[in-house]
Short mmCIF file of C-alpha atoms and ligand atoms in Angstrom, two decimals:
data_model
loop_
_atom_site.label_atom_id
_atom_site.label_comp_id
_atom_site.label_asym_id
_atom_site.label_seq_id
_atom_site.Cartn_x
_atom_site.Cartn_y
_atom_site.Cartn_z
CA MET A 88 -25.46 -18.39 -20.19
CA GLY A 89 -21.78 -18.11 -21.06
CA SER A 90 -21.19 -15.66 -18.19
CA ARG A 91 -17.59 -16.18 -17.32
CA THR A 92 -15.96 -12.96 -16.09
CA TYR A 93 -16.45 -10.94 -12.93
CA ASN A 94 -15.45 -7.70 -11.28
CA ILE A 95 -15.82 -6.82 -7.59
CA ILE A 96 -16.01 -3.25 -6.30
CA THR A 97 -15.28 -3.09 -2.58
CA PHE A 98 -16.01 -0.29 -0.14
CA GLY A 99 -15.24 -0.27 3.57
CA CYS A 100 -12.87 -1.95 5.98
CA GLN A 101 -10.54 -4.97 5.87
CA MET A 102 -13.49 -7.14 6.85
CA ASN A 103 -15.18 -6.23 3.59
CA GLU A 104 -11.94 -6.58 1.63
CA HIS A 105 -11.58 -10.07 3.00
CA ASP A 106 -15.22 -10.91 2.24
CA SER A 107 -14.53 -9.82 -1.33
CA GLU A 108 -11.54 -12.18 -1.43
CA THR A 109 -13.92 -14.98 -0.38
CA ILE A 110 -16.48 -14.01 -3.04
CA SER A 111 -13.64 -13.96 -5.55
CA GLY A 112 -12.41 -17.37 -4.39
CA MET A 113 -15.89 -18.90 -4.73
CA LEU A 114 -16.32 -17.48 -8.23
CA GLN A 115 -12.90 -18.75 -9.35
CA GLN A 116 -13.74 -22.17 -7.97
CA ARG A 117 -16.72 -22.13 -10.34
CA GLY A 118 -14.52 -21.23 -13.28
CA TYR A 119 -15.04 -17.48 -13.51
CA THR A 120 -12.10 -15.15 -14.16
CA GLU A 121 -11.57 -11.70 -12.71
CA VAL A 122 -11.38 -8.65 -14.98
CA VAL A 123 -10.13 -5.19 -14.09
CA ARG A 124 -12.90 -3.09 -15.62
CA LYS A 125 -16.55 -3.43 -14.64
CA GLU A 126 -17.46 -2.69 -18.28
CA ASP A 127 -15.87 -6.00 -19.30
CA ALA A 128 -17.51 -8.17 -16.66
CA ASP A 129 -20.41 -10.57 -17.04
CA ILE A 130 -20.95 -10.38 -13.30
CA THR A 131 -20.34 -7.29 -11.19
CA VAL A 132 -20.48 -7.33 -7.41
CA ILE A 133 -20.62 -4.22 -5.24
CA ASN A 134 -19.60 -4.95 -1.67
CA THR A 135 -20.97 -2.03 0.34
CA CYS A 136 -20.10 -0.20 3.58
CA SER A 137 -22.42 1.82 5.84
CA ILE A 138 -19.95 3.35 8.23
CA ARG A 139 -20.30 6.98 7.09
CA GLU A 140 -22.52 8.89 4.74
CA ASN A 141 -19.95 9.20 1.95
CA ALA A 142 -19.69 5.39 1.79
CA ASP A 143 -23.46 5.34 1.09
CA LYS A 144 -23.10 7.99 -1.58
CA ARG A 145 -20.35 6.13 -3.36
CA PHE A 146 -22.51 3.01 -3.52
CA PHE A 147 -25.41 4.81 -5.18
CA GLY A 148 -22.97 6.59 -7.51
CA THR A 149 -21.54 3.22 -8.59
CA LEU A 150 -25.03 1.80 -9.11
CA GLY A 151 -25.71 4.74 -11.43
CA GLN A 152 -22.61 3.87 -13.49
CA LEU A 153 -23.68 0.24 -13.67
CA LYS A 154 -27.08 1.24 -14.98
CA LYS A 155 -25.35 2.77 -18.01
CA ILE A 156 -23.27 -0.36 -18.55
CA LYS A 157 -26.39 -2.46 -18.26
CA ALA A 158 -28.15 -0.37 -20.87
CA VAL A 159 -25.42 -1.46 -23.32
CA ASN A 160 -25.17 -5.03 -22.01
CA PRO A 161 -28.52 -6.10 -20.48
CA GLU A 162 -27.12 -9.59 -19.84
CA GLN A 163 -24.70 -8.33 -17.23
CA ILE A 164 -25.50 -9.69 -13.77
CA THR A 165 -25.43 -7.00 -11.08
CA CYS A 166 -25.00 -8.16 -7.48
CA VAL A 167 -24.97 -6.05 -4.33
CA CYS A 168 -23.90 -7.22 -0.90
CA GLY A 169 -22.17 -6.05 2.27
CA CYS A 170 -23.14 -3.95 5.24
CA MET A 171 -25.65 -1.67 3.50
CA MET A 172 -27.73 -4.69 2.55
CA GLN A 173 -28.27 -5.43 6.24
CA GLN A 174 -30.17 -2.15 6.50
CA GLU A 175 -33.86 -2.52 5.69
CA HIS A 176 -34.24 1.03 4.33
CA VAL A 177 -31.36 0.55 1.88
CA VAL A 178 -32.72 -2.72 0.52
CA LYS A 179 -36.11 -1.04 0.06
CA GLU A 180 -34.48 1.76 -1.89
CA VAL A 181 -32.60 -0.69 -4.10
CA ARG A 182 -35.80 -2.61 -4.83
CA GLN A 183 -37.69 0.56 -5.60
CA SER A 184 -35.20 2.71 -7.48
CA TYR A 185 -32.81 0.12 -8.94
CA PRO A 186 -35.10 -2.78 -9.94
CA TRP A 187 -32.53 -4.02 -12.45
CA VAL A 188 -30.24 -5.21 -9.64
CA ASP A 189 -30.18 -9.01 -10.01
CA VAL A 190 -28.80 -10.43 -6.77
CA ILE A 191 -28.92 -9.03 -3.22
CA PHE A 192 -27.26 -10.75 -0.28
CA GLY A 193 -26.15 -9.78 3.21
CA THR A 194 -23.07 -10.17 5.37
CA HIS A 195 -24.29 -13.44 6.96
CA ASN A 196 -24.89 -15.42 3.79
CA ILE A 197 -21.91 -14.79 1.54
CA HIS A 198 -21.40 -18.56 1.28
CA GLU A 199 -24.70 -18.86 -0.56
CA PHE A 200 -23.75 -16.47 -3.33
CA PRO A 201 -22.78 -19.11 -5.94
CA ASP A 202 -26.12 -20.90 -5.43
CA MET A 203 -27.93 -17.61 -5.77
CA LEU A 204 -26.18 -17.05 -9.11
CA ASP A 205 -27.31 -20.49 -10.28
CA GLU A 206 -30.83 -19.66 -9.19
CA LEU A 207 -30.72 -16.42 -11.14
CA VAL A 208 -29.37 -18.13 -14.24
CA SER A 209 -32.15 -20.72 -14.25
CA ALA A 210 -34.78 -18.04 -13.59
CA ARG A 211 -33.42 -16.12 -16.56
CA GLU A 212 -33.54 -19.25 -18.72
CA LYS A 213 -37.20 -19.69 -17.86
CA ASP A 214 -37.85 -16.07 -18.89
CA GLU A 215 -35.93 -16.67 -22.09
CA ASN A 216 -38.13 -19.67 -22.86
CA ARG A 217 -41.22 -17.56 -22.27
CA ILE A 218 -40.09 -15.01 -24.85
CA THR A 219 -38.88 -17.62 -27.31
CA ARG A 220 -42.32 -19.24 -27.24
CA ARG A 221 -43.90 -15.93 -28.16
CA GLU A 222 -41.11 -15.01 -30.54
CA GLY A 223 -42.90 -16.30 -33.69
CA GLY A 224 -45.13 -13.27 -33.81
CA MET A 225 -42.45 -10.74 -32.77
CA THR A 226 -40.22 -8.41 -34.71
CA ALA A 227 -36.55 -8.23 -33.69
CA SER A 228 -37.09 -4.98 -31.83
CA GLU A 229 -40.19 -6.30 -30.05
CA TYR A 230 -38.07 -9.25 -28.94
CA ALA A 231 -35.35 -6.90 -27.66
CA ILE A 232 -37.92 -4.84 -25.77
CA ALA A 233 -39.52 -7.94 -24.24
CA LYS A 234 -36.11 -9.13 -23.11
CA HIS A 235 -35.17 -5.74 -21.71
CA ASP A 236 -38.49 -5.58 -19.81
CA ILE A 237 -37.80 -8.93 -18.28
CA ARG A 238 -34.22 -8.03 -17.32
CA SER A 239 -35.38 -4.87 -15.56
CA SER A 240 -38.35 -6.49 -13.86
CA LYS A 241 -38.35 -7.71 -10.27
CA LYS A 242 -39.28 -11.25 -11.20
CA THR A 243 -35.76 -12.40 -11.97
CA ARG A 244 -34.10 -11.01 -8.89
CA VAL A 245 -32.67 -13.33 -6.23
CA GLU A 246 -32.55 -11.96 -2.69
CA LYS A 247 -31.28 -13.55 0.51
CA ILE A 248 -30.52 -11.60 3.63
CA TYR A 249 -30.25 -13.12 7.08
CA GLU A 250 -30.60 -11.09 10.22
CA ASP A 251 -27.84 -12.92 12.03
CA LYS A 252 -26.56 -16.44 12.20
CA LYS A 253 -25.17 -18.58 15.00
CA GLU A 254 -22.87 -20.75 12.96
CA ILE A 255 -19.64 -19.73 11.28
CA VAL A 256 -19.21 -21.25 7.84
CA GLU A 257 -15.70 -22.71 7.59
CA GLY A 258 -13.64 -23.77 4.61
CA LEU A 259 -14.64 -21.14 2.06
CA PRO A 260 -11.94 -20.44 -0.52
CA ALA A 261 -10.33 -17.01 -0.76
CA LYS A 262 -8.39 -15.37 -3.54
CA ARG A 263 -5.58 -13.45 -1.86
CA LYS A 264 -4.39 -10.13 -3.21
CA PHE A 265 -0.81 -10.75 -2.07
CA ARG A 266 1.25 -13.93 -2.14
CA HIS A 267 3.20 -13.15 1.01
CA LYS A 268 0.52 -11.79 3.32
CA SER A 269 -3.03 -12.62 4.17
CA PHE A 270 -6.05 -11.60 6.20
CA VAL A 271 -7.35 -14.17 8.67
CA ASN A 272 -10.75 -13.64 10.24
CA ILE A 273 -10.78 -14.78 13.85
CA MET A 274 -14.16 -13.43 14.86
CA TYR A 275 -17.22 -11.81 13.39
CA GLY A 276 -19.65 -9.16 14.63
CA CYS A 277 -19.58 -6.70 17.50
CA ASN A 278 -21.35 -6.47 20.86
CA ASN A 279 -20.17 -3.02 21.87
CA PHE A 280 -22.83 -0.74 20.45
CA CYS A 281 -20.83 2.47 20.48
CA THR A 282 -23.63 4.98 20.09
CA TYR A 283 -22.39 6.39 16.76
CA CYS A 284 -21.69 3.07 15.05
CA ILE A 285 -23.72 1.01 12.60
CA VAL A 286 -21.50 -2.09 12.64
CA PRO A 287 -23.33 -4.04 15.40
CA TYR A 288 -26.48 -3.74 13.28
CA THR A 289 -24.86 -4.81 10.01
CA ARG A 290 -22.53 -7.53 11.28
CA GLY A 291 -24.52 -9.02 14.13
CA ARG A 292 -23.28 -10.35 17.46
CA GLU A 293 -19.74 -11.48 18.25
CA LYS A 294 -18.85 -15.00 17.17
CA SER A 295 -15.36 -16.45 17.50
CA ARG A 296 -13.91 -19.20 15.33
CA HIS A 297 -12.47 -22.32 16.92
CA PRO A 298 -8.75 -21.91 17.60
CA GLU A 299 -7.96 -25.14 15.71
CA ASP A 300 -9.71 -23.81 12.60
CA ILE A 301 -7.66 -20.62 12.77
CA LEU A 302 -4.38 -22.45 13.35
CA ALA A 303 -5.08 -24.85 10.48
CA GLU A 304 -5.85 -21.97 8.16
CA VAL A 305 -2.66 -20.15 9.12
CA ARG A 306 -0.57 -23.32 8.70
CA ASN A 307 -1.96 -23.73 5.19
CA LEU A 308 -1.22 -20.11 4.40
CA VAL A 309 2.36 -20.44 5.64
CA ASN A 310 2.81 -23.59 3.51
CA ASP A 311 1.58 -21.50 0.61
CA GLY A 312 4.30 -18.88 1.13
CA VAL A 313 2.53 -16.40 3.43
CA ARG A 314 4.89 -14.69 5.88
CA GLU A 315 2.58 -12.13 7.45
CA ILE A 316 -0.98 -12.47 8.67
CA MET A 317 -3.43 -9.82 9.76
CA LEU A 318 -5.94 -11.19 12.26
CA LEU A 319 -9.30 -9.57 11.64
CA GLY A 320 -12.26 -8.78 13.84
CA GLN A 321 -14.23 -5.69 14.84
CA ASN A 322 -12.86 -6.18 18.30
CA VAL A 323 -10.18 -8.88 18.13
CA ASN A 324 -9.20 -8.78 21.76
CA SER A 325 -12.63 -9.88 22.90
CA TYR A 326 -11.93 -13.11 20.98
CA SER A 327 -13.25 -16.11 22.90
CA GLY A 328 -12.88 -19.36 20.98
CA ILE A 329 -13.80 -22.83 22.18
CA SER A 330 -11.28 -25.56 21.46
CA THR A 331 -12.70 -28.42 19.42
CA LEU A 332 -10.20 -30.76 21.12
CA ASN A 333 -10.99 -30.25 24.80
CA GLY A 334 -13.67 -27.58 25.05
CA GLU A 335 -11.24 -25.12 26.64
CA LYS A 336 -11.78 -21.42 26.18
CA TRP A 337 -9.04 -19.50 24.39
CA ASP A 338 -8.73 -15.76 24.68
CA PHE A 339 -6.98 -13.52 22.19
CA THR A 340 -3.62 -13.69 23.94
CA ASP A 341 -3.73 -17.52 23.99
CA LEU A 342 -4.22 -17.40 20.26
CA ILE A 343 -1.29 -15.01 19.77
CA TYR A 344 1.05 -17.25 21.78
CA ALA A 345 -0.02 -20.31 19.76
CA LEU A 346 0.45 -18.52 16.44
CA ASP A 347 3.85 -17.25 17.57
CA GLU A 348 4.97 -20.90 17.73
CA LEU A 349 4.32 -21.49 14.04
CA GLU A 350 7.49 -22.05 12.05
CA GLY A 351 7.76 -19.85 8.95
CA LEU A 352 5.31 -17.18 10.10
CA ASP A 353 7.34 -13.98 10.43
CA ARG A 354 4.75 -11.39 11.30
CA ILE A 355 1.45 -11.32 13.12
CA ARG A 356 -0.70 -8.19 13.09
CA PHE A 357 -4.25 -7.65 14.25
CA MET A 358 -7.06 -5.20 13.73
CA THR A 359 -8.91 -3.78 15.62
CA SER A 360 -8.46 -3.89 19.35
CA HIS A 361 -10.76 -2.10 21.75
CA PRO A 362 -9.05 -0.29 24.65
CA LYS A 363 -11.51 -1.76 27.15
CA ASP A 364 -10.25 -5.28 26.35
CA LEU A 365 -6.52 -4.62 26.14
CA SER A 366 -5.23 -6.88 28.91
CA ASP A 367 -1.86 -6.72 30.66
CA ARG A 368 -1.19 -10.21 29.32
CA LEU A 369 -1.65 -9.01 25.75
CA ILE A 370 0.64 -6.05 26.42
CA GLY A 371 3.18 -8.57 27.74
CA ALA A 372 2.83 -10.62 24.56
CA PHE A 373 4.16 -7.67 22.56
CA ALA A 374 7.41 -8.02 24.46
CA GLU A 375 7.52 -11.83 24.45
CA CYS A 376 6.23 -13.01 21.08
CA LYS A 377 8.88 -12.68 18.40
CA SER A 378 6.45 -12.64 15.47
CA LEU A 379 3.94 -10.23 16.99
CA CYS A 380 4.61 -6.89 15.28
CA LYS A 381 5.42 -4.01 17.58
CA TYR A 382 2.49 -2.01 16.33
CA ILE A 383 -1.02 -1.42 17.64
CA HIS A 384 -4.03 0.34 16.20
CA LEU A 385 -5.88 1.49 19.29
CA PRO A 386 -8.87 3.68 18.43
CA VAL A 387 -9.47 6.32 21.08
CA GLN A 388 -12.35 8.14 19.32
CA ALA A 389 -12.26 11.16 21.68
CA GLY A 390 -10.09 12.69 24.38
CA SER A 391 -12.86 13.77 26.72
CA THR A 392 -14.18 11.29 29.26
CA HIS A 393 -17.54 13.00 29.04
CA VAL A 394 -17.77 12.38 25.28
CA LEU A 395 -16.37 8.84 25.66
CA ARG A 396 -19.15 8.04 28.11
CA ARG A 397 -21.81 9.24 25.71
CA MET A 398 -20.15 7.25 22.93
CA ASN A 399 -20.50 4.17 25.20
CA ARG A 400 -16.79 3.40 24.87
CA LYS A 401 -16.48 2.03 28.44
CA TYR A 402 -13.10 3.67 29.25
CA THR A 403 -12.00 7.10 30.39
CA ARG A 404 -9.30 9.40 29.05
CA GLU A 405 -7.12 8.33 31.99
CA ASP A 406 -7.71 4.60 31.34
CA TYR A 407 -6.58 5.09 27.77
CA LEU A 408 -3.48 7.10 28.65
CA LEU A 409 -2.53 4.44 31.20
CA LEU A 410 -2.72 1.77 28.49
CA VAL A 411 -0.41 3.81 26.28
CA ARG A 412 2.08 4.16 29.11
CA LYS A 413 1.97 0.41 29.80
CA LEU A 414 2.48 -0.40 26.11
CA ARG A 415 5.47 1.92 25.86
CA LYS A 416 6.92 0.55 29.07
CA ALA A 417 6.67 -3.02 27.78
CA VAL A 418 7.94 -2.15 24.28
CA PRO A 419 9.51 1.32 24.07
CA GLU A 420 9.68 1.32 20.26
CA ILE A 421 6.01 0.29 19.73
CA THR A 422 4.20 2.34 17.09
CA ILE A 423 0.64 3.41 17.81
CA SER A 424 -2.14 4.57 15.51
CA THR A 425 -5.72 5.52 16.24
CA ASP A 426 -9.17 6.53 15.01
CA ILE A 427 -10.74 9.79 16.15
CA ILE A 428 -14.22 11.16 15.54
CA VAL A 429 -14.66 14.92 15.46
CA GLY A 430 -17.98 16.60 16.14
CA PHE A 431 -19.81 13.88 18.04
CA PRO A 432 -23.19 15.31 19.19
CA GLY A 433 -22.72 17.62 22.15
CA GLU A 434 -18.93 17.89 21.74
CA THR A 435 -17.99 21.31 23.19
CA GLU A 436 -14.90 23.32 22.32
CA GLU A 437 -13.58 22.26 25.72
CA ASP A 438 -14.18 18.55 24.90
CA PHE A 439 -12.49 18.97 21.56
CA ARG A 440 -9.43 20.57 23.17
CA GLU A 441 -9.16 17.46 25.32
CA THR A 442 -8.91 15.44 22.11
CA LEU A 443 -6.14 17.75 20.89
CA SER A 444 -4.26 17.49 24.16
CA LEU A 445 -4.60 13.71 24.25
CA ALA A 446 -3.17 13.56 20.72
CA GLU A 447 -0.24 15.75 21.81
CA GLU A 448 0.33 13.58 24.84
CA VAL A 449 0.22 10.22 23.06
CA ARG A 450 2.08 11.42 19.95
CA TYR A 451 0.59 8.93 17.53
CA ASP A 452 2.53 7.55 14.60
CA SER A 453 -0.56 7.92 12.46
CA ALA A 454 -4.28 8.51 12.78
CA PHE A 455 -7.52 8.18 10.90
CA THR A 456 -9.67 11.18 11.64
CA PHE A 457 -13.36 11.27 10.80
CA LEU A 458 -16.13 13.83 10.83
CA TYR A 459 -19.02 12.44 12.85
CA SER A 460 -21.65 11.12 10.44
CA PRO A 461 -25.14 10.37 11.82
CA ARG A 462 -26.17 6.79 10.99
CA LYS A 463 -29.84 5.93 10.80
CA GLY A 464 -30.80 3.49 13.55
CA THR A 465 -27.95 4.38 15.94
CA PRO A 466 -28.67 6.24 19.21
CA ALA A 467 -26.36 9.21 18.53
CA ALA A 468 -28.16 10.03 15.27
CA GLU A 469 -31.20 10.90 17.43
CA TYR A 470 -29.32 13.14 19.87
CA ASP A 471 -30.61 16.68 19.56
CA ASN A 472 -27.28 18.44 20.11
CA GLN A 473 -25.78 17.73 16.67
CA ILE A 474 -22.74 19.86 15.81
CA PRO A 475 -23.03 22.23 12.82
CA GLU A 476 -21.01 21.14 9.77
CA ASN A 477 -18.83 24.27 9.76
CA VAL A 478 -17.80 23.69 13.40
CA LYS A 479 -16.99 20.02 12.65
CA HIS A 480 -14.83 21.02 9.70
CA GLU A 481 -13.00 23.72 11.62
CA ARG A 482 -12.14 21.27 14.44
CA PHE A 483 -11.23 18.59 11.95
CA GLY A 484 -8.66 20.91 10.35
CA ARG A 485 -7.06 21.69 13.69
CA LEU A 486 -6.86 18.02 14.64
CA VAL A 487 -5.34 16.96 11.33
CA GLU A 488 -2.67 19.61 11.76
CA VAL A 489 -1.64 18.20 15.15
CA MET A 490 -1.77 14.61 13.88
CA ASN A 491 0.30 15.35 10.78
CA ARG A 492 2.91 17.22 12.79
CA CYS A 493 3.29 14.23 15.13
CA SER A 494 3.50 11.74 12.25
CA CYS A 495 6.11 13.91 10.57
CA GLU A 496 8.26 14.15 13.70
CA LYS A 497 7.92 10.44 14.44
CA ASN A 498 8.95 9.53 10.90
CA ALA A 499 11.87 11.98 10.91
CA ALA A 500 13.34 10.09 13.88
CA TYR A 501 13.87 7.06 11.59
CA VAL A 502 16.33 8.87 9.30
CA GLY A 503 19.75 7.22 9.57
CA ARG A 504 18.34 3.99 11.03
CA VAL A 505 18.38 0.58 9.36
CA VAL A 506 14.98 -1.15 9.34
CA GLU A 507 13.72 -4.53 8.25
CA VAL A 508 11.10 -4.28 5.50
CA LEU A 509 8.78 -6.93 4.11
CA VAL A 510 8.58 -5.95 0.44
CA GLU A 511 4.98 -5.56 -0.74
CA GLY A 512 5.58 -4.80 -4.40
CA GLU A 513 6.37 -2.08 -6.90
CA GLY A 514 6.09 1.50 -5.75
CA LYS A 515 4.59 4.46 -7.54
CA ARG A 516 7.81 5.62 -9.23
CA PRO A 517 9.27 3.32 -11.90
CA GLY A 518 11.99 1.07 -10.41
CA SER A 519 10.84 1.70 -6.86
CA LEU A 520 9.56 -0.81 -4.36
CA ASN A 521 7.65 -0.39 -1.17
CA GLY A 522 7.06 -2.37 1.93
CA ARG A 523 6.31 -2.13 5.61
CA THR A 524 8.42 -2.17 8.72
CA ASP A 525 7.46 -4.24 11.72
CA GLY A 526 5.91 -1.00 13.09
CA PHE A 527 3.75 -0.66 9.94
CA LYS A 528 5.73 2.27 8.48
CA LEU A 529 5.54 2.46 4.72
CA VAL A 530 9.03 2.53 3.18
CA ASP A 531 9.84 3.48 -0.40
CA PHE A 532 13.18 2.46 -1.95
CA GLU A 533 14.79 1.38 -5.20
CA GLY A 534 15.22 -2.29 -6.00
CA PRO A 535 14.30 -5.16 -8.33
CA SER A 536 10.68 -6.38 -8.29
CA GLU A 537 11.88 -9.96 -7.59
CA LEU A 538 12.29 -8.87 -3.99
CA THR A 539 8.50 -8.80 -3.55
CA GLY A 540 7.57 -10.96 -0.58
CA GLU A 541 11.14 -10.91 0.79
CA MET A 542 12.40 -9.45 4.03
CA VAL A 543 15.16 -6.88 3.29
CA LYS A 544 17.22 -4.33 5.21
CA VAL A 545 16.79 -0.69 4.26
CA GLU A 546 18.64 2.37 5.51
CA ILE A 547 16.24 5.28 5.97
CA THR A 548 17.50 8.39 4.18
CA ASP A 549 14.46 10.66 4.18
CA SER A 550 10.97 10.93 5.64
CA ASN A 551 7.66 12.72 5.25
CA THR A 552 4.24 12.68 6.94
CA PHE A 553 2.98 9.35 5.64
CA SER A 554 6.08 7.40 4.61
CA LEU A 555 9.83 6.85 4.80
CA LYS A 556 12.37 6.76 1.98
CA GLY A 557 15.43 4.56 2.05
CA ARG A 558 18.32 2.73 0.40
CA LEU A 559 18.48 -1.04 0.07
CA ILE A 560 21.41 -2.54 1.94
N1 SAH B 12 -14.31 -1.95 15.32
C1 SAH B 12 -13.45 -0.89 15.15
C2 SAH B 12 -13.93 0.22 14.27
C3 SAH B 12 -14.62 -0.04 13.02
S1 SAH B 12 -15.22 1.38 12.24
C4 SAH B 12 -13.22 -0.27 16.50
O1 SAH B 12 -14.04 -0.34 17.36
O2 SAH B 12 -12.21 0.36 16.63
C5 SAH B 12 -13.77 2.33 11.98
C6 SAH B 12 -13.83 3.69 12.52
O3 SAH B 12 -14.84 4.44 11.89
C7 SAH B 12 -14.16 3.80 14.00
O4 SAH B 12 -13.07 3.55 14.81
C8 SAH B 12 -14.65 5.21 14.11
O5 SAH B 12 -13.59 6.10 14.37
C9 SAH B 12 -15.20 5.50 12.73
N2 SAH B 12 -16.66 5.63 12.75
C10 SAH B 12 -17.56 4.68 13.05
N3 SAH B 12 -18.81 5.18 12.97
C11 SAH B 12 -18.69 6.48 12.61
C12 SAH B 12 -19.63 7.54 12.38
N4 SAH B 12 -20.93 7.36 12.52
N5 SAH B 12 -19.13 8.74 12.01
C13 SAH B 12 -17.81 8.94 11.87
N6 SAH B 12 -16.90 7.99 12.08
C14 SAH B 12 -17.33 6.77 12.45
FE1 SF4 B 13 -18.40 0.09 16.03
FE2 SF4 B 13 -17.71 0.34 18.55
FE3 SF4 B 13 -18.13 -2.08 17.55
FE4 SF4 B 13 -16.00 -0.70 16.80
S1 SF4 B 13 -16.42 -1.44 18.86
S2 SF4 B 13 -17.38 -1.81 15.48
S3 SF4 B 13 -16.74 1.39 16.79
S4 SF4 B 13 -19.65 -0.49 17.82
FE1 F3S B 14 -18.07 -0.57 6.64
FE2 F3S B 14 -19.20 -2.79 7.36
FE3 F3S B 14 -16.60 -2.51 7.60
S1 F3S B 14 -19.98 -0.76 7.72
S2 F3S B 14 -16.36 -0.33 7.94
S3 F3S B 14 -17.72 -2.52 5.72
S4 F3S B 14 -17.94 -3.66 8.93
#
C-alpha cells in the first residue's frame, strides 16, 4: 500500500491525549512517521470526546474537512476512535452519513488498532484485485470511478467496538510529547455516574493497574529522562490496585508514597481527584512527600448542596469547604483549581449565588467553568427543568468575573518571589521560555532553549490572570 505517514487529531481530556500518544507509539513501532498536516497524511485518526456538545460539533466539522481531503486523495485511510465511538447513536450516524470512514474503534480496544489497519489494507487489496480483473474492458475514468465507489462503500470498513473489558492491556508503547514529563495512566473508567456526565458510559467501569506495573513504567520513564509525571484517571483517588507480589491492596496514597521514593523523579502530579475520596492520609501526603506537587485540581461543580445532590456528587458544600480548610492547614501554600458547571437543570438564582460565594470563599488559583450541556443517555438530560441558554450565559459571565479576579489576585501575590520552574520549552515570544512551578503556575521568562527540561530559579516580576512573568536567576 505504501501508506507510511499519519496524523492524529485529538479532542478531549488528558486521557484522550495519552491514548493518542499510545496510538502514535503503535504506529511508529510499525514504521509510520507523524506529519503535522492532515493533508499530508496517509492515515488520519480522529480521537473524539463526548463531554459537551461543542466537542461533538468539532468532530463532525473535522470529518467534513477530511471528506474534502479524501476527494483529492481517495487512498487516505480515515480512522475514528475515542469516547464518541462508544455511543451507539454516533456510530450509526458515522455509518450512515460518512460511509467513507475506513476504521472505527472504541476506547476499550485501542491496542487492536494496528491489526485493524492490516485488516483494512488486505480488504482493500482484495477490492483492488476485483477491479484489476475487470480492468481489461474499462477506460481510465471508469477504473477511477470503480475505485472511488469501492473506497466510499461500506464493504472495506473495519469496525471494532467493545462495550467494556475486564483486563487492562499492559506494555503498549507511547510516543511522548515532552522528553521531561509524561502521563501515566493508573486507572481507567468511572463508577460515579454524576447525572450530567457521559464518561461512565464511554469509558466503562473503574479498573486499576497493578502497582508494580505502574512503578516499573515510572522507573523506565525516569531512566529515559522524565522528571515529572502526571498520574491519570477519571477519579485517581479511588485507585485500588492489587499487588502482583503478595495480593495486597494498594490505595492511591500508598502509590504516592511508593512513587515518592523513586530516585530521579522530581515531581508527581495527578488528575482528577473526586472530593468524596480525598482522604486525610492523602492530604497528609502533600505535606510529607517531597516530590508530590503542592497543587490539587479538585472539581466542585456547584456551590449549592441541593444542586450537588441532584448531580449525584456525594458531598455537600460544607464537606467540600472542610476539605479545602484541611488542605490549607496541611500545606498553607497549596494551589487549588476546580471545575464548575453553570446552569445545571433546576439551578435557581439562589443556588447559583451559592456557587459564587463558594468561589469567593475558596479563592481558587484557577478554574475551568462550563455551561451545562445535556448529554444523550445521562439522567440530567431528561430533567424537565432545563435552564434557558440566556440565563446560563448570564450566570457564566458573572462566575468568570469572580474566578478571573481571584486568579489575578493570587498571581499578583507571587511578584517579588523566587520560584522553581521546570522549563517546558519555548514560549510564544521569540527568545522566551515557559515552564511550570510546583503549584502549576505558568511562568514566562527569557532564556536559552537548551534549558528545556531543566529545573531553574526565576524571580517573578509581573503577573496577569493566567500566568506569571519573571527573570531567570
Ligand atoms: N473525572 C473528572 C471530570 C472529567 S470531565 C471529575 O470527576 O472531576 C471534566 C469536567 O467537565 C467535569 O469536571 C465537569 O465540570 C465538566 N462536565 C462534564 N460533563 C458536563 C456536561 N454535561 N456539561 C458541562 N460540563 C460538563
Ligand atoms: Fe464524570 Fe463524575 Fe465520573 Fe468525573 S466523577 S468522570 S464528572 S461521572
Ligand atoms: Fe472527553 Fe472522553 Fe475525556 S468524553 S473529557 S475524552 S474521557
